Structure formats: C-alpha cells, structure tokens
C-alpha cells in the first residue's frame, strides 16, 4: 500500500512539480490550497490574488488527477502571524513572516490537518532537502539541507522546524534547479508552467509588506536624524570572553538626537528597518543613506551615509536563551562552550563565518568580519556545511 502525501499546492509551479514528482515516486497524493487571508482591502489594483492562486492550484490538481480541496487557515494565520508581525513592527523590530508561516502554519496547523486525513507526510515546493541518519542515541536523526540550486535555496525560511516536523516533511524539488523545474512543468503541460514566482507575503498573494503594514500601523510623521559625522567606536575582540565582554561586543549601537542633525521627515519609524536604503526621500548625497537605527518610542529614524559606515556595521549579535532553536540537537552547544558556524541573517545573504559562545544569558555570535544591517527580530541561522543546524531571534 502506497504512502499518502498531502501537498501544499500554492498555485505556483514549484509545488505543482513537487506533486507530480511524488506521483512518479508512487505516493498517493492529495493537493490542498491553504487560504490564509480574507481581508481584500490589502490587495493591489483590486486584484484577488488568493482566488487566482486557488484556481491555478485546482487546475493543476485536475491536470495531475489528484484530489483537491481548499483549507481555510485564516483565523490561525491572523493570530499566529499577522498579529505578531504588527506587534513586532510597532515595537521597532523586524520579524520574518515567511519563517513564522512555515513554523506556525505550514508545518504545524497544516501538517496536523494533513495527519487527520491519514497522511504519512506533507510536502511543499521549497528548494531545500531532507536527509536521515542514525543519531548518537541510535534513533533516526533528521537533517535540513540547503537546496541544490544556490540561487533559490530556501532553507533559511525553514530554520525554525523541529525534528518531529522534519520527520513528516518532504521537499521534492530540493534536488533540482529552478530551470529544471520549469522544464518538467512544460514537458507535462502544467497550466501554470510559465507563471511568475510570487513576491508577496507567505500564502497571502501579491501583497507587498508596506501596503500590508499600513492596514493597521498608521502613518505618523517624525524626524530623520543624520548621524554620519557622529563618532562610533566598534569594540574589538579581546582575550577575555566573559559575558560582560561579549555583551559589549554584540550590543546594538545606541543613538540620540544629539548625535546628529535633522535632515527630513518620515511617515512612521515602525515602517522602516535597519539596513534599509530606499524610501527615505532624501537625496543630494555623494553616497546613499542607510537606516542605522529606529526609535519607535520617540518616532525617530537614524541614517548614515555609505554602506561601510561604522554605525551600519557590527562585530556581533546576541540571541536570548529562550529564543535559541536547534534543528539538529547534536549541534547544540552548552553553557561555557563555543563553536564555529557559518551564518546568515537575511535570505540570500552570503554565509559568514563566526564564533558562537554559549552563556547562561544566551548565544553571543561574533563574526570574523563586520556585518551590515543587523536588526532585532531577524533570524540568525546557523549552518554546518550545507546543513541548517539551528537558528535564533536577534535581540
């Protein structure tokens, strides 16, 4: 008897080809479209993107000859993703809705719904891979690996999955390149073979983040303060690795209006994030201005000129103990230990080597080279070779 797989059909080509590949491998496949949002007020140009995507998913299921249904997860999505996202931005932090959507919706609520349908696995169109080995305790140990196509690798977005979730997950296109996925889609005449990749929020559709945020976070004019000529001292690594020294090395830069001069107005500090260079509306500089700090309490954003400005670059970051998550428990480091990892703090950012120190307070990540645009709320993801070892929320 073949094993049953529920595929999250998004209406895009990746999940559609994933369903096809699973059929070829002999699985019993069911397609489900996740409807995560009802509020049409945040669509663009009066489009109804989720309807288009749902129809595309249905046409694919018909083409492949598999059962199909729409699953309404909008209540869970609002509670677990949208409300959290609004609260984080309002507090001046930068959450990643795609990481949260995978942890809270696709591989939790959706996975449980699939299991209730008698599924053995869930599958998605993510460009990543899963492997299995025998752990130190003799039990199966599941590994999350980067996708073969480095330009499409989405392992970053799955950095919060756990062993149980991985044990029930399949990623059929992770061994392929995007061009190969498109080729397969055309060869089997999928109706969405040439559909463009979605650029919107996770499973909401063609909705851009600033438009979405403006539905709840109201514009509020505030000052733009230029701190280009303020003095910033970047601490250097010393031989003493006590918590006090590590805190000093990894703490965010502190800014005050006294550090610089007012050069313009913005629409609300909660709409901006550290490292951002577009949307400021301030020109006339030799080098581009970057946001180096936000203060949602005083409604001030701080900017500095040039991508190499010390206010934009930091030697390290800190992750509180309660915000640390290890996918592979055998990669976890204990209090007093340190280890070398490669990390990224944004999707598609090149991996950077660092030393990670574990103390009672949490993980102190010290980079080999300064890193630009570190923002609280982002996910710092730890890699060991091509494996995602774990992750944590930046404080």
Short mmCIF file of C-alpha atoms in Angstrom, two decimals:
data_model
loop_
_atom_site.label_atom_id
_atom_site.label_comp_id
_atom_site.label_asym_id
_atom_site.label_seq_id
_atom_site.Cartn_x
_atom_site.Cartn_y
_atom_site.Cartn_z
CA UNK A 1 0.00 0.00 0.00
CA UNK A 2 1.48 3.36 -1.09
CA UNK A 3 2.08 6.10 1.45
CA UNK A 4 -0.13 9.17 1.42
CA UNK A 5 1.31 12.66 0.97
CA UNK A 6 -0.60 15.93 1.28
CA UNK A 7 0.99 18.61 -0.89
CA UNK A 8 0.53 22.28 -0.12
CA UNK A 9 -0.45 23.46 -3.61
CA UNK A 10 0.10 27.22 -3.70
CA UNK A 11 -0.85 27.67 -7.34
CA UNK A 12 2.82 28.15 -8.23
CA UNK A 13 4.99 25.95 -10.40
CA UNK A 14 7.27 24.62 -7.63
CA UNK A 15 4.58 22.93 -5.52
CA UNK A 16 2.87 21.70 -8.69
CA UNK A 17 6.02 19.95 -9.91
CA UNK A 18 6.54 18.61 -6.38
CA UNK A 19 3.13 16.91 -6.59
CA UNK A 20 4.00 15.45 -10.00
CA UNK A 21 7.33 14.08 -8.76
CA UNK A 22 5.63 12.43 -5.79
CA UNK A 23 3.13 10.72 -8.09
CA UNK A 24 6.05 9.43 -10.15
CA UNK A 25 7.62 8.04 -6.98
CA UNK A 26 4.48 6.03 -6.25
CA UNK A 27 2.91 8.09 -3.47
CA UNK A 28 -0.81 8.66 -3.08
CA UNK A 29 -1.04 12.44 -3.44
CA UNK A 30 -3.69 14.89 -2.20
CA UNK A 31 -3.47 18.60 -3.06
CA UNK A 32 -4.58 21.27 -0.59
CA UNK A 33 -4.58 25.02 -1.07
CA UNK A 34 -4.17 26.97 2.16
CA UNK A 35 -6.35 30.06 2.33
CA UNK A 36 -4.69 32.26 4.91
CA UNK A 37 -6.31 35.65 4.44
CA UNK A 38 -9.78 37.07 3.85
CA UNK A 39 -9.19 40.82 4.00
CA UNK A 40 -9.38 42.03 0.40
CA UNK A 41 -8.58 45.61 1.46
CA UNK A 42 -4.86 44.87 1.29
CA UNK A 43 -4.81 43.58 -2.30
CA UNK A 44 -3.17 45.59 -5.07
CA UNK A 45 -5.01 47.08 -8.07
CA UNK A 46 -8.26 45.45 -6.93
CA UNK A 47 -6.83 42.01 -7.66
CA UNK A 48 -7.98 38.93 -5.76
CA UNK A 49 -4.68 37.05 -5.75
CA UNK A 50 -5.69 34.21 -3.47
CA UNK A 51 -8.60 33.39 -5.78
CA UNK A 52 -6.27 33.32 -8.80
CA UNK A 53 -3.80 31.13 -6.92
CA UNK A 54 -6.53 28.81 -5.67
CA UNK A 55 -7.92 28.40 -9.20
CA UNK A 56 -4.43 27.66 -10.52
CA UNK A 57 -3.92 25.04 -7.81
CA UNK A 58 -7.28 23.45 -8.67
CA UNK A 59 -6.39 23.31 -12.38
CA UNK A 60 -3.07 21.67 -11.55
CA UNK A 61 -4.77 19.07 -9.36
CA UNK A 62 -7.23 18.30 -12.19
CA UNK A 63 -4.34 18.03 -14.66
CA UNK A 64 -2.46 15.63 -12.38
CA UNK A 65 -5.61 13.70 -11.49
CA UNK A 66 -5.33 14.13 -7.73
CA UNK A 67 -7.97 15.06 -5.10
CA UNK A 68 -8.03 18.75 -4.21
CA UNK A 69 -9.54 20.93 -1.52
CA UNK A 70 -9.18 24.41 -0.03
CA UNK A 71 -8.33 24.62 3.67
CA UNK A 72 -9.22 27.86 5.47
CA UNK A 73 -6.48 28.68 7.98
CA UNK A 74 -7.15 32.43 8.14
CA UNK A 75 -8.04 32.52 11.86
CA UNK A 76 -4.80 30.76 12.82
CA UNK A 77 -2.80 32.89 10.37
CA UNK A 78 -4.13 36.13 11.82
CA UNK A 79 -3.47 35.02 15.40
CA UNK A 80 -0.06 33.42 14.91
CA UNK A 81 1.45 35.51 12.13
CA UNK A 82 -0.30 38.80 11.42
CA UNK A 83 -0.95 39.97 14.99
CA UNK A 84 2.61 39.02 15.97
CA UNK A 85 4.01 40.79 12.90
CA UNK A 86 2.15 44.02 13.61
CA UNK A 87 3.27 43.98 17.26
CA UNK A 88 6.89 43.40 16.28
CA UNK A 89 6.98 46.22 13.72
CA UNK A 90 5.22 48.55 16.14
CA UNK A 91 7.99 47.80 18.65
CA UNK A 92 10.68 48.63 16.09
CA UNK A 93 11.67 45.04 15.39
CA UNK A 94 11.94 43.24 12.04
CA UNK A 95 10.16 39.87 12.05
CA UNK A 96 10.28 37.45 9.13
CA UNK A 97 6.71 36.42 8.27
CA UNK A 98 7.87 33.59 5.96
CA UNK A 99 9.88 31.89 8.72
CA UNK A 100 6.91 32.23 11.08
CA UNK A 101 4.46 30.98 8.45
CA UNK A 102 6.50 27.81 7.96
CA UNK A 103 6.86 27.15 11.69
CA UNK A 104 3.34 28.05 12.74
CA UNK A 105 1.15 27.33 9.71
CA UNK A 106 2.57 25.05 7.02
CA UNK A 107 4.42 22.67 9.31
CA UNK A 108 2.09 22.90 12.30
CA UNK A 109 -1.58 23.69 11.62
CA UNK A 110 -1.44 22.41 8.03
CA UNK A 111 0.65 19.38 8.97
CA UNK A 112 -1.83 18.40 11.70
CA UNK A 113 -4.72 18.76 9.26
CA UNK A 114 -2.86 16.50 6.82
CA UNK A 115 -2.29 13.89 9.51
CA UNK A 116 -6.03 13.94 10.23
CA UNK A 117 -6.53 12.97 6.58
CA UNK A 118 -4.37 9.91 7.17
CA UNK A 119 -1.25 11.36 5.56
CA UNK A 120 2.19 9.96 6.23
CA UNK A 121 3.88 13.16 5.06
CA UNK A 122 3.30 16.72 3.95
CA UNK A 123 5.22 18.15 1.01
CA UNK A 124 5.91 21.67 -0.26
CA UNK A 125 7.73 23.26 -3.17
CA UNK A 126 10.59 24.58 -1.05
CA UNK A 127 14.09 24.48 -2.52
CA UNK A 128 15.72 22.56 0.32
CA UNK A 129 16.44 18.93 1.15
CA UNK A 130 15.98 16.49 3.99
CA UNK A 131 18.26 13.60 4.91
CA UNK A 132 18.17 10.98 7.64
CA UNK A 133 20.98 9.41 9.66
CA UNK A 134 21.35 7.46 12.89
CA UNK A 135 21.85 9.76 15.86
CA UNK A 136 24.12 9.23 18.83
CA UNK A 137 21.19 7.69 20.69
CA UNK A 138 20.64 5.17 17.89
CA UNK A 139 17.39 6.82 16.78
CA UNK A 140 16.68 8.48 13.43
CA UNK A 141 18.14 11.97 13.16
CA UNK A 142 16.68 14.27 10.51
CA UNK A 143 18.79 16.90 8.77
CA UNK A 144 17.62 20.03 6.92
CA UNK A 145 19.94 20.75 3.99
CA UNK A 146 20.25 23.64 1.55
CA UNK A 147 18.71 23.21 -1.89
CA UNK A 148 20.91 22.19 -4.81
CA UNK A 149 20.09 25.46 -6.61
CA UNK A 150 22.06 28.00 -4.58
CA UNK A 151 20.21 30.90 -6.22
CA UNK A 152 16.84 29.53 -5.00
CA UNK A 153 17.85 27.84 -1.71
CA UNK A 154 15.05 28.40 0.82
CA UNK A 155 16.49 26.53 3.80
CA UNK A 156 16.72 29.87 5.66
CA UNK A 157 12.92 30.07 5.78
CA UNK A 158 12.68 26.63 7.43
CA UNK A 159 15.18 27.40 10.19
CA UNK A 160 12.59 27.02 12.97
CA UNK A 161 11.44 23.48 12.14
CA UNK A 162 11.97 20.71 14.69
CA UNK A 163 12.78 17.00 14.43
CA UNK A 164 9.13 15.92 14.53
CA UNK A 165 8.16 18.34 11.76
CA UNK A 166 11.10 17.28 9.60
CA UNK A 167 10.28 13.60 10.09
CA UNK A 168 6.91 14.19 8.37
CA UNK A 169 8.11 16.54 5.60
CA UNK A 170 9.20 16.02 2.01
CA UNK A 171 10.81 18.54 -0.35
CA UNK A 172 10.69 17.00 -3.83
CA UNK A 173 12.19 19.91 -5.81
CA UNK A 174 15.14 20.45 -3.46
CA UNK A 175 17.38 18.27 -5.65
CA UNK A 176 16.54 20.31 -8.76
CA UNK A 177 17.39 23.69 -10.19
CA UNK A 178 14.63 26.16 -10.99
CA UNK A 179 15.30 25.78 -14.70
CA UNK A 180 14.81 22.02 -14.38
CA UNK A 181 11.51 22.54 -12.52
CA UNK A 182 10.26 24.84 -15.30
CA UNK A 183 11.35 22.29 -17.91
CA UNK A 184 9.42 19.49 -16.18
CA UNK A 185 6.35 21.71 -15.88
CA UNK A 186 6.39 22.42 -19.62
CA UNK A 187 7.05 18.80 -20.54
CA UNK A 188 3.93 17.63 -18.70
CA UNK A 189 1.89 20.67 -19.86
CA UNK A 190 1.12 22.07 -16.43
CA UNK A 191 -1.32 25.01 -16.81
CA UNK A 192 0.94 27.21 -14.64
CA UNK A 193 4.27 26.19 -16.23
CA UNK A 194 5.21 29.79 -17.07
CA UNK A 195 3.60 31.50 -14.07
CA UNK A 196 5.88 34.03 -12.40
CA UNK A 197 7.12 33.38 -8.86
CA UNK A 198 5.10 35.04 -6.09
CA UNK A 199 6.71 38.09 -4.49
CA UNK A 200 4.04 38.63 -1.85
CA UNK A 201 3.67 37.59 1.75
CA UNK A 202 3.58 33.91 2.58
CA UNK A 203 0.39 32.42 1.13
CA UNK A 204 -1.40 35.77 1.00
CA UNK A 205 -0.50 36.51 -2.60
CA UNK A 206 0.66 39.63 -4.39
CA UNK A 207 0.59 41.80 -1.27
CA UNK A 208 3.66 43.88 -0.53
CA UNK A 209 4.70 44.24 3.10
CA UNK A 210 4.49 48.07 3.37
CA UNK A 211 0.95 48.00 1.97
CA UNK A 212 0.00 45.28 4.42
CA UNK A 213 1.50 47.09 7.43
CA UNK A 214 -0.38 50.28 6.62
CA UNK A 215 -3.68 48.49 7.23
CA UNK A 216 -3.07 48.66 10.98
CA UNK A 217 0.00 50.79 11.66
CA UNK A 218 -0.98 54.37 10.98
CA UNK A 219 1.41 56.90 9.39
CA UNK A 220 2.97 59.21 11.94
CA UNK A 221 5.41 61.90 10.84
CA UNK A 222 8.74 62.01 12.63
CA UNK A 223 12.31 63.21 12.28
CA UNK A 224 15.09 61.73 10.17
CA UNK A 225 18.38 62.32 12.02
CA UNK A 226 21.68 62.07 10.13
CA UNK A 227 24.47 60.62 12.32
CA UNK A 228 27.06 60.31 9.54
CA UNK A 229 29.57 62.54 11.33
CA UNK A 230 28.99 61.22 14.85
CA UNK A 231 31.76 59.23 16.47
CA UNK A 232 31.25 55.46 16.74
CA UNK A 233 33.64 53.04 18.33
CA UNK A 234 33.40 49.44 17.23
CA UNK A 235 34.62 47.19 20.09
CA UNK A 236 37.29 44.65 19.23
CA UNK A 237 37.58 41.05 20.31
CA UNK A 238 39.70 40.61 23.43
CA UNK A 239 41.11 37.52 25.05
CA UNK A 240 38.55 37.81 27.87
CA UNK A 241 35.35 36.09 26.84
CA UNK A 242 33.29 36.75 29.97
CA UNK A 243 29.65 37.66 29.47
CA UNK A 244 30.33 41.36 30.14
CA UNK A 245 32.91 41.47 27.35
CA UNK A 246 30.63 39.57 24.98
CA UNK A 247 27.68 41.84 25.74
CA UNK A 248 29.83 44.86 24.95
CA UNK A 249 30.94 43.28 21.69
CA UNK A 250 27.48 42.28 20.49
CA UNK A 251 25.18 45.05 21.75
CA UNK A 252 23.39 47.26 19.18
CA UNK A 253 24.56 50.82 18.58
CA UNK A 254 22.88 53.47 20.73
CA UNK A 255 21.61 56.66 19.08
CA UNK A 256 20.40 60.00 20.36
CA UNK A 257 19.07 63.06 18.52
CA UNK A 258 22.11 64.84 19.94
CA UNK A 259 24.32 62.59 17.79
CA UNK A 260 23.33 64.30 14.53
CA UNK A 261 21.16 66.75 12.64
CA UNK A 262 17.59 66.61 11.37
CA UNK A 263 17.53 66.29 7.58
CA UNK A 264 13.92 65.38 6.83
CA UNK A 265 10.68 63.72 7.84
CA UNK A 266 9.43 60.13 7.64
CA UNK A 267 5.97 58.54 7.79
CA UNK A 268 6.47 56.43 10.93
CA UNK A 269 9.51 54.73 12.45
CA UNK A 270 7.67 51.38 12.53
CA UNK A 271 7.65 51.27 8.70
CA UNK A 272 11.45 51.18 8.47
CA UNK A 273 14.18 48.70 9.29
CA UNK A 274 17.91 48.82 9.91
CA UNK A 275 19.93 48.48 6.70
CA UNK A 276 17.16 49.93 4.51
CA UNK A 277 18.25 52.49 1.88
CA UNK A 278 15.11 53.06 -0.19
CA UNK A 279 12.00 55.03 0.68
CA UNK A 280 13.65 57.84 2.64
CA UNK A 281 13.01 60.60 0.13
CA UNK A 282 16.30 62.33 0.98
CA UNK A 283 18.80 62.90 -1.82
CA UNK A 284 21.72 65.07 -2.77
CA UNK A 285 24.39 62.88 -1.18
CA UNK A 286 27.57 61.53 -2.72
CA UNK A 287 26.84 58.11 -1.22
CA UNK A 288 23.46 56.53 -0.42
CA UNK A 289 21.93 56.96 3.02
CA UNK A 290 21.20 53.85 5.06
CA UNK A 291 18.96 53.50 8.09
CA UNK A 292 21.20 52.62 11.04
CA UNK A 293 18.69 52.84 13.88
CA UNK A 294 14.98 53.21 14.62
CA UNK A 295 13.28 54.50 17.76
CA UNK A 296 9.54 53.79 17.72
CA UNK A 297 9.08 55.37 21.16
CA UNK A 298 10.31 58.81 20.05
CA UNK A 299 9.38 58.11 16.39
CA UNK A 300 12.87 58.87 15.08
CA UNK A 301 14.90 57.10 12.42
CA UNK A 302 18.67 57.49 12.24
CA UNK A 303 20.60 57.41 8.99
CA UNK A 304 24.26 57.46 7.95
CA UNK A 305 25.99 57.83 4.61
CA UNK A 306 27.71 54.93 2.88
CA UNK A 307 27.48 51.15 3.27
CA UNK A 308 30.76 51.00 5.21
CA UNK A 309 29.78 53.49 7.91
CA UNK A 310 30.55 52.06 11.39
CA UNK A 311 27.01 52.81 12.58
CA UNK A 312 25.68 50.36 9.99
CA UNK A 313 28.16 47.58 10.71
CA UNK A 314 28.55 45.44 13.81
CA UNK A 315 31.02 42.78 15.01
CA UNK A 316 28.39 40.53 16.56
CA UNK A 317 24.88 39.93 17.81
CA UNK A 318 23.10 38.36 20.78
CA UNK A 319 20.30 35.77 20.99
CA UNK A 320 18.49 35.20 24.29
CA UNK A 321 18.42 31.63 25.60
CA UNK A 322 14.64 31.38 25.16
CA UNK A 323 14.98 32.42 21.50
CA UNK A 324 17.56 29.76 20.55
CA UNK A 325 16.35 26.81 18.47
CA UNK A 326 18.41 23.80 17.36
CA UNK A 327 17.05 21.71 14.48
CA UNK A 328 19.84 19.19 14.92
CA UNK A 329 20.14 18.64 18.69
CA UNK A 330 23.62 17.17 18.23
CA UNK A 331 24.85 20.58 17.02
CA UNK A 332 23.65 22.38 20.16
CA UNK A 333 26.35 23.93 22.33
CA UNK A 334 26.13 24.06 26.11
CA UNK A 335 26.87 26.86 28.56
CA UNK A 336 30.59 27.54 28.62
CA UNK A 337 31.19 26.07 25.19
CA UNK A 338 31.88 27.76 21.86
CA UNK A 339 31.77 26.58 18.26
CA UNK A 340 32.42 27.84 14.74
CA UNK A 341 29.45 28.14 12.38
CA UNK A 342 28.56 29.84 9.13
CA UNK A 343 25.54 32.11 9.50
CA UNK A 344 23.20 34.34 7.56
CA UNK A 345 20.85 36.94 8.98
CA UNK A 346 18.85 37.55 5.80
CA UNK A 347 17.57 35.38 2.97
CA UNK A 348 20.11 35.02 0.13
CA UNK A 349 22.81 36.78 2.12
CA UNK A 350 26.21 35.09 1.61
CA UNK A 351 27.17 32.85 4.53
CA UNK A 352 29.56 34.44 7.03
CA UNK A 353 31.90 32.61 9.37
CA UNK A 354 31.57 33.32 13.08
CA UNK A 355 32.36 32.06 16.55
CA UNK A 356 29.35 31.31 18.76
CA UNK A 357 29.71 31.47 22.55
CA UNK A 358 27.07 29.92 24.79
CA UNK A 359 26.50 31.55 28.18
CA UNK A 360 23.65 31.44 30.70
CA UNK A 361 22.11 34.50 29.08
CA UNK A 362 22.13 33.08 25.57
CA UNK A 363 24.28 32.87 22.45
CA UNK A 364 26.84 35.52 21.57
CA UNK A 365 27.67 35.47 17.86
CA UNK A 366 31.00 37.10 16.97
CA UNK A 367 31.67 37.49 13.24
CA UNK A 368 35.00 37.06 11.51
CA UNK A 369 34.09 40.20 9.53
CA UNK A 370 31.73 43.08 10.35
CA UNK A 371 28.13 42.50 9.26
CA UNK A 372 25.86 45.17 7.83
CA UNK A 373 22.26 45.91 8.75
CA UNK A 374 21.67 43.64 11.76
CA UNK A 375 18.14 44.27 13.00
CA UNK A 376 16.40 42.98 16.13
CA UNK A 377 13.67 40.46 15.33
CA UNK A 378 15.53 38.97 12.37
CA UNK A 379 16.51 35.31 12.39
CA UNK A 380 20.16 34.40 12.61
CA UNK A 381 20.53 30.95 11.01
CA UNK A 382 23.44 28.62 11.79
CA UNK A 383 24.86 26.38 9.06
CA UNK A 384 27.28 23.49 9.35
CA UNK A 385 28.33 22.97 5.76
CA UNK A 386 25.07 22.63 3.83
CA UNK A 387 23.04 21.66 6.90
CA UNK A 388 20.88 24.11 8.86
CA UNK A 389 21.94 23.37 12.43
CA UNK A 390 19.64 25.86 14.15
CA UNK A 391 18.58 29.47 14.46
CA UNK A 392 17.62 32.22 16.85
CA UNK A 393 15.84 35.57 17.03
CA UNK A 394 18.25 38.51 17.19
CA UNK A 395 17.81 40.68 20.31
#
